[in-house]
Short mmCIF file of C-alpha atoms in Angstrom, two decimals:
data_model
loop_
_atom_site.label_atom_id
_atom_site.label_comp_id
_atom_site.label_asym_id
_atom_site.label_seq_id
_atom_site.Cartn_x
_atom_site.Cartn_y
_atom_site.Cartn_z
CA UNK A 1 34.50 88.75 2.73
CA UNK A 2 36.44 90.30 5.81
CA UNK A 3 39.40 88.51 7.25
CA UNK A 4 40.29 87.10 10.24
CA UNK A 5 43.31 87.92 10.06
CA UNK A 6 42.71 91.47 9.17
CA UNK A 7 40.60 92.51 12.97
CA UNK A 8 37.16 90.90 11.46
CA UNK A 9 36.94 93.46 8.56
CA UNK A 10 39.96 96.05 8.05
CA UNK A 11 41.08 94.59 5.04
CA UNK A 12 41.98 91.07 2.74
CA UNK A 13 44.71 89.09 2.20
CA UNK A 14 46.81 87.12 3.23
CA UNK A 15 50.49 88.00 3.48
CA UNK A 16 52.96 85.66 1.39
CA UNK A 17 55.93 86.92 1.67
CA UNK A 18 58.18 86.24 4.72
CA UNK A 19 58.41 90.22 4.88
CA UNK A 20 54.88 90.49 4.43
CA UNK A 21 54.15 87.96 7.26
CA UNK A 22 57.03 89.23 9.75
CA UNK A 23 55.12 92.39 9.57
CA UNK A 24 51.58 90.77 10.48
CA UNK A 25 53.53 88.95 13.17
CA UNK A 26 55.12 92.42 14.47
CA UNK A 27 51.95 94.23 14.28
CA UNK A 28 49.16 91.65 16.22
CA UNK A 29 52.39 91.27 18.88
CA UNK A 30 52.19 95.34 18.83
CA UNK A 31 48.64 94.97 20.06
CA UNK A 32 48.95 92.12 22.27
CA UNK A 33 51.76 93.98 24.13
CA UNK A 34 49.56 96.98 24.35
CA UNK A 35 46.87 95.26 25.88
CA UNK A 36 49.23 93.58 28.33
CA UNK A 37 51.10 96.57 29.51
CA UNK A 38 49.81 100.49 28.77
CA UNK A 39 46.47 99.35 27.95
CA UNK A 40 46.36 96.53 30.87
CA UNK A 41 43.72 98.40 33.12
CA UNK A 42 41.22 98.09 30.51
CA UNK A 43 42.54 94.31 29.29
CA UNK A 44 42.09 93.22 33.03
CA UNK A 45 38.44 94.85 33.11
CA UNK A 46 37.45 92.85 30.63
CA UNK A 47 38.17 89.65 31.31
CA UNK A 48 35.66 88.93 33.53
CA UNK A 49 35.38 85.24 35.12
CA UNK A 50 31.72 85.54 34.90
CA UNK A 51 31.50 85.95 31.21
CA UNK A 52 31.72 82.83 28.22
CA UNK A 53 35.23 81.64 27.48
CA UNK A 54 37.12 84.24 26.02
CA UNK A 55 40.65 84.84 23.99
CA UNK A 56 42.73 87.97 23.43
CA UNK A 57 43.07 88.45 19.69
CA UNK A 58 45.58 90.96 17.88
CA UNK A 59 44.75 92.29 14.58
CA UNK A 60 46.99 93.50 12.04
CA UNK A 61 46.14 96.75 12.12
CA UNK A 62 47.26 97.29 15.58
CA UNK A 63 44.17 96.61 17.36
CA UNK A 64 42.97 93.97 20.15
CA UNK A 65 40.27 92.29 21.24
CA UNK A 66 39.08 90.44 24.06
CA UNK A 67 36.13 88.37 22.25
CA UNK A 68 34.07 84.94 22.13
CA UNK A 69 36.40 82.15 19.86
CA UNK A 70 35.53 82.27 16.38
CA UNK A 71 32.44 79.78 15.35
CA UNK A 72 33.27 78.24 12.38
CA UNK A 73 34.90 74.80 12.17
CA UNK A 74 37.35 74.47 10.98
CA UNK A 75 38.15 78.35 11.93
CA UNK A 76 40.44 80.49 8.90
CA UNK A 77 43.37 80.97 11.27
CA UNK A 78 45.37 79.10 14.79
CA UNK A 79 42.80 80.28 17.61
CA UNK A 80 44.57 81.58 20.51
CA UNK A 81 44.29 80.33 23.84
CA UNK A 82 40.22 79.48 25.51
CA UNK A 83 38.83 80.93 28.34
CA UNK A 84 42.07 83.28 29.65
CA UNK A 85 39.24 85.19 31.69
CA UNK A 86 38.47 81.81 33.89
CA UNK A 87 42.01 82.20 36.09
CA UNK A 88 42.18 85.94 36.00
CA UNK A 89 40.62 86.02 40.15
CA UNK A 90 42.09 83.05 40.95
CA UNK A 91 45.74 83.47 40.34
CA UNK A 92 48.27 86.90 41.11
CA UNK A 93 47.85 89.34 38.58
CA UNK A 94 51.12 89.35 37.69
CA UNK A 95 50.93 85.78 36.98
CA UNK A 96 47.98 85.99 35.44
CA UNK A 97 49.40 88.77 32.41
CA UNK A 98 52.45 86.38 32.06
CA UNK A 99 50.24 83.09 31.62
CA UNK A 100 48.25 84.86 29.07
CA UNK A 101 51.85 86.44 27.63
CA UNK A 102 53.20 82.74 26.78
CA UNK A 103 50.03 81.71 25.46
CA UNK A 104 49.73 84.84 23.18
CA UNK A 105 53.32 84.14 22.22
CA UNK A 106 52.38 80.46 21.21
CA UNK A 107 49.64 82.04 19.01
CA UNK A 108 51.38 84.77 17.49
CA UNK A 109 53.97 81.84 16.23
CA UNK A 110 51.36 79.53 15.00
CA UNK A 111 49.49 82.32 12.97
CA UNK A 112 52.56 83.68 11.60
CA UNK A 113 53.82 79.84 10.52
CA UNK A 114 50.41 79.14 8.88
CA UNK A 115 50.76 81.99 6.88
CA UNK A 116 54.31 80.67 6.02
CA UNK A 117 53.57 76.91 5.32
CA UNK A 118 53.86 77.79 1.61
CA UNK A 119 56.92 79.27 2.11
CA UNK A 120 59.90 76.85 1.15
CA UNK A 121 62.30 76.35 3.95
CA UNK A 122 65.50 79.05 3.38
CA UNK A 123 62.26 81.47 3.48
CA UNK A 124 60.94 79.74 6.54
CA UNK A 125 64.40 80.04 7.88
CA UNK A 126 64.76 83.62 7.51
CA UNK A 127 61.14 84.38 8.73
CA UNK A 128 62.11 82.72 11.91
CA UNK A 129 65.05 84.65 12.34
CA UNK A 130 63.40 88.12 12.06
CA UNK A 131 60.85 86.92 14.41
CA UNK A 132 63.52 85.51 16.91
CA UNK A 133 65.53 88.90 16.61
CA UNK A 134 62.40 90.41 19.07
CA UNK A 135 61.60 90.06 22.26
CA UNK A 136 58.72 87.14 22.89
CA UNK A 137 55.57 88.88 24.29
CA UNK A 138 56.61 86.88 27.84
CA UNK A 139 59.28 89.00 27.86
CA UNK A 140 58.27 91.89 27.86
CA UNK A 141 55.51 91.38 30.29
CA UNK A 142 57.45 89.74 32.85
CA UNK A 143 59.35 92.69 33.57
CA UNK A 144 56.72 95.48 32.44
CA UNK A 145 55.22 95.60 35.84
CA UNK A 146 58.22 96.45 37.38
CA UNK A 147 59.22 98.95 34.68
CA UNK A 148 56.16 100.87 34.53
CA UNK A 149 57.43 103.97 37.51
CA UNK A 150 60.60 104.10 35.41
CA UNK A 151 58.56 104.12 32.44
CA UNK A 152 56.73 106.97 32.95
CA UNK A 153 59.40 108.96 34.74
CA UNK A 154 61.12 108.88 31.28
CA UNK A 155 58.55 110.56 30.14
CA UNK A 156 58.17 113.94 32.19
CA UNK A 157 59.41 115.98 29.84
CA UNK A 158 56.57 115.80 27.49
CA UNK A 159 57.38 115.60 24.38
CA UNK A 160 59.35 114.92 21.31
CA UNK A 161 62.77 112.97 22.34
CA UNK A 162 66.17 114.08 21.32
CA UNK A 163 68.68 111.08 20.25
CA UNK A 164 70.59 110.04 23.32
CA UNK A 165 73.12 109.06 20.38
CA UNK A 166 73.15 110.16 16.60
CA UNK A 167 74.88 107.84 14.21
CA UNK A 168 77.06 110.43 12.61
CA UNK A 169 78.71 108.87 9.07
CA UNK A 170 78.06 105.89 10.20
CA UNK A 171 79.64 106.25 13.71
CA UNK A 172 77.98 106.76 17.22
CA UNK A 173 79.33 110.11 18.53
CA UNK A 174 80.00 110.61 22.05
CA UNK A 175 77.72 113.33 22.88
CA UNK A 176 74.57 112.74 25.01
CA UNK A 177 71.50 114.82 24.96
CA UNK A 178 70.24 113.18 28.49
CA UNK A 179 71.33 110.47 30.95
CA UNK A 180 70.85 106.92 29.22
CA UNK A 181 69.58 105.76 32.38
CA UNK A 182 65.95 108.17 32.13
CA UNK A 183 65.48 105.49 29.21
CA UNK A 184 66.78 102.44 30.41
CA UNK A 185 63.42 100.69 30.85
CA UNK A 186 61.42 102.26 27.96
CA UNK A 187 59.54 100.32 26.00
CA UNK A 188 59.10 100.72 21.78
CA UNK A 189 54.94 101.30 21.31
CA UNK A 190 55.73 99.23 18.34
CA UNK A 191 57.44 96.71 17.88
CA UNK A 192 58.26 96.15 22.32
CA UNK A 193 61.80 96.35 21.98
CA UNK A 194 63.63 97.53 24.91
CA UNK A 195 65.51 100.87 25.09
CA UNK A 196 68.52 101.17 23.59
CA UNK A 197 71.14 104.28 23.57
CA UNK A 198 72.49 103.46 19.99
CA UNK A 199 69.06 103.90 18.37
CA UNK A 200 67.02 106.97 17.78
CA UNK A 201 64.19 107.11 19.51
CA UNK A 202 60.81 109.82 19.60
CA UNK A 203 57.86 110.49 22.29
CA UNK A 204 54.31 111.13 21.01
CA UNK A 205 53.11 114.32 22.87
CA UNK A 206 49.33 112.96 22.60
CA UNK A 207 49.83 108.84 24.27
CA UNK A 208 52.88 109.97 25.58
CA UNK A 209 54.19 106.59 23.86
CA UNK A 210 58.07 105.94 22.85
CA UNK A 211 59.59 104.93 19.38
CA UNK A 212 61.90 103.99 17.52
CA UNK A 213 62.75 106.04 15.19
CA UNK A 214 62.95 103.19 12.14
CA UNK A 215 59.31 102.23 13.49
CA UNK A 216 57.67 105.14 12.91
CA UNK A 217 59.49 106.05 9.44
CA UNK A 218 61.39 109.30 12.03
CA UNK A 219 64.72 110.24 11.19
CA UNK A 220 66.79 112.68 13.65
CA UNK A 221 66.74 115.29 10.75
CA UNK A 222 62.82 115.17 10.21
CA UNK A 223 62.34 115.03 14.12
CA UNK A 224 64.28 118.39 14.17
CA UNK A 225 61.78 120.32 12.29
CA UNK A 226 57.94 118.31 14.09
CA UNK A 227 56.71 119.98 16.71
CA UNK A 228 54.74 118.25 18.01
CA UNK A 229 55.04 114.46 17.22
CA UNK A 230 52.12 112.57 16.65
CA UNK A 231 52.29 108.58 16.56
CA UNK A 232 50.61 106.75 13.63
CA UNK A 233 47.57 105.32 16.26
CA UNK A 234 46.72 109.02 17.49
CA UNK A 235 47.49 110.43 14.25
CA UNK A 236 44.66 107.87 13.05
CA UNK A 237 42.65 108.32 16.22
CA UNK A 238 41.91 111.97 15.03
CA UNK A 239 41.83 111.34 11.54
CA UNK A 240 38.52 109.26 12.22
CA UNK A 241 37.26 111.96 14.52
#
């Protein structure tokens, strides 16, 4: 039987580990950020006020979905929040993408603490804090809209990114391969998290997306000899093709 919690038939579990449900929690917030920001167009679109009451899922595998609540009662997993589509005309946009941020952020937090209600509480503990070391989806959305000019200015030159900053034996050096401020806004395609000129970081030539280097398993050595970086969602994307 396909899971829920899976995107309605990608694959079974469910995680039990607090690893193992920090990364379902990183990835559905992965997808709910995309929706809400480079894929907002599109989110916006289909959210129509004339349609049933409809929520904004995020799967684990990346992938979201505006979609009619589940119909089973008692449903398998937290539902998020009912009928998002209702206020989209009759509020500011911007408003709008930050009312449906906290409510995502309320459901990403009740999923992930399901999952973990058979964890005891040192592992509940520690869950937390991985999930409290990102940014909350409200966040990142708040400011997104503002960031978005910056964001793609960063990303003129096309292709793969060159460490602003290389840890060298364990130390930053001093050198700079471009002006920390191109970046300041950036965005992670993964996991949200904000720019920063201490961490390595890679462009996708195909989406045109930013990384983290540690997100997409990218080291400053490997990135020397790609070239031409594909992310893991358009590296998929043309697999299926």
């Amino acid at each position: 039987m396909a899971d829920a919690a899976s995107g309605r038939g990608h694959f079974v579990y469910p995680p039990r580990s607090a690893e193992d449900i920090f990364k379902d929690y990183r990835a559905r917030r992965s997808a709910i950020l995309r929706a809400l920001t480079h894929e907002v167009e599109d989110f916006y679109a289909q959210c129509d006020p004339d349609k049933e009451n409809l929520c904004l899922y995020g799967y684990a595998n990346e992938a979201w979905e505006v979609a009619l609540p589940a119909e089973e009662v008692p449903t398998e997993l937290p539902e998020p929040a009912l009928g998002i589509n209702f206020a989209r005309d009759g509020m500011n946009r911007r408003d709008w993408l930050a009312l449906v941020a906290v409510h995502s952020d309320s459901w990403l937090l009740s999923v992930a603490f399901y999952y973990a209600a058979r964890l005891n509480r040192n592992d509940r503990k520690r869950l937390f804090g991985m999930i409290n070391e990102l940014q909350t989806v409200f966040e990142v959305v708040s400011g997104a809209r503002q960031q978005q000019s910056k964001e793609r200015s960063s990303m003129d030159n096309g292709g793969r990114a060159k460490p602003v900053k290389i840890e060298n034996n364990g130390k930053v050096t001093d050198e700079a391969y471009e002006d920390d401020s191109d970046h300041g806004e950036t965005l992670c395609g993964t996991c949200g998290g904000i720019y920063n000129a201490d961490e390595f970081w890679i462009g996708c030539d195909m989406c045109e997306r930013w990384y983290h280097g540690k997100c997409v398993k990218i080291t400053p050595a490997k990135a020397e000899s790609i070239k031409h970086y594909k992310c893991p969602s358009c590296s998929s994307k043309r697999a299926r093709q």
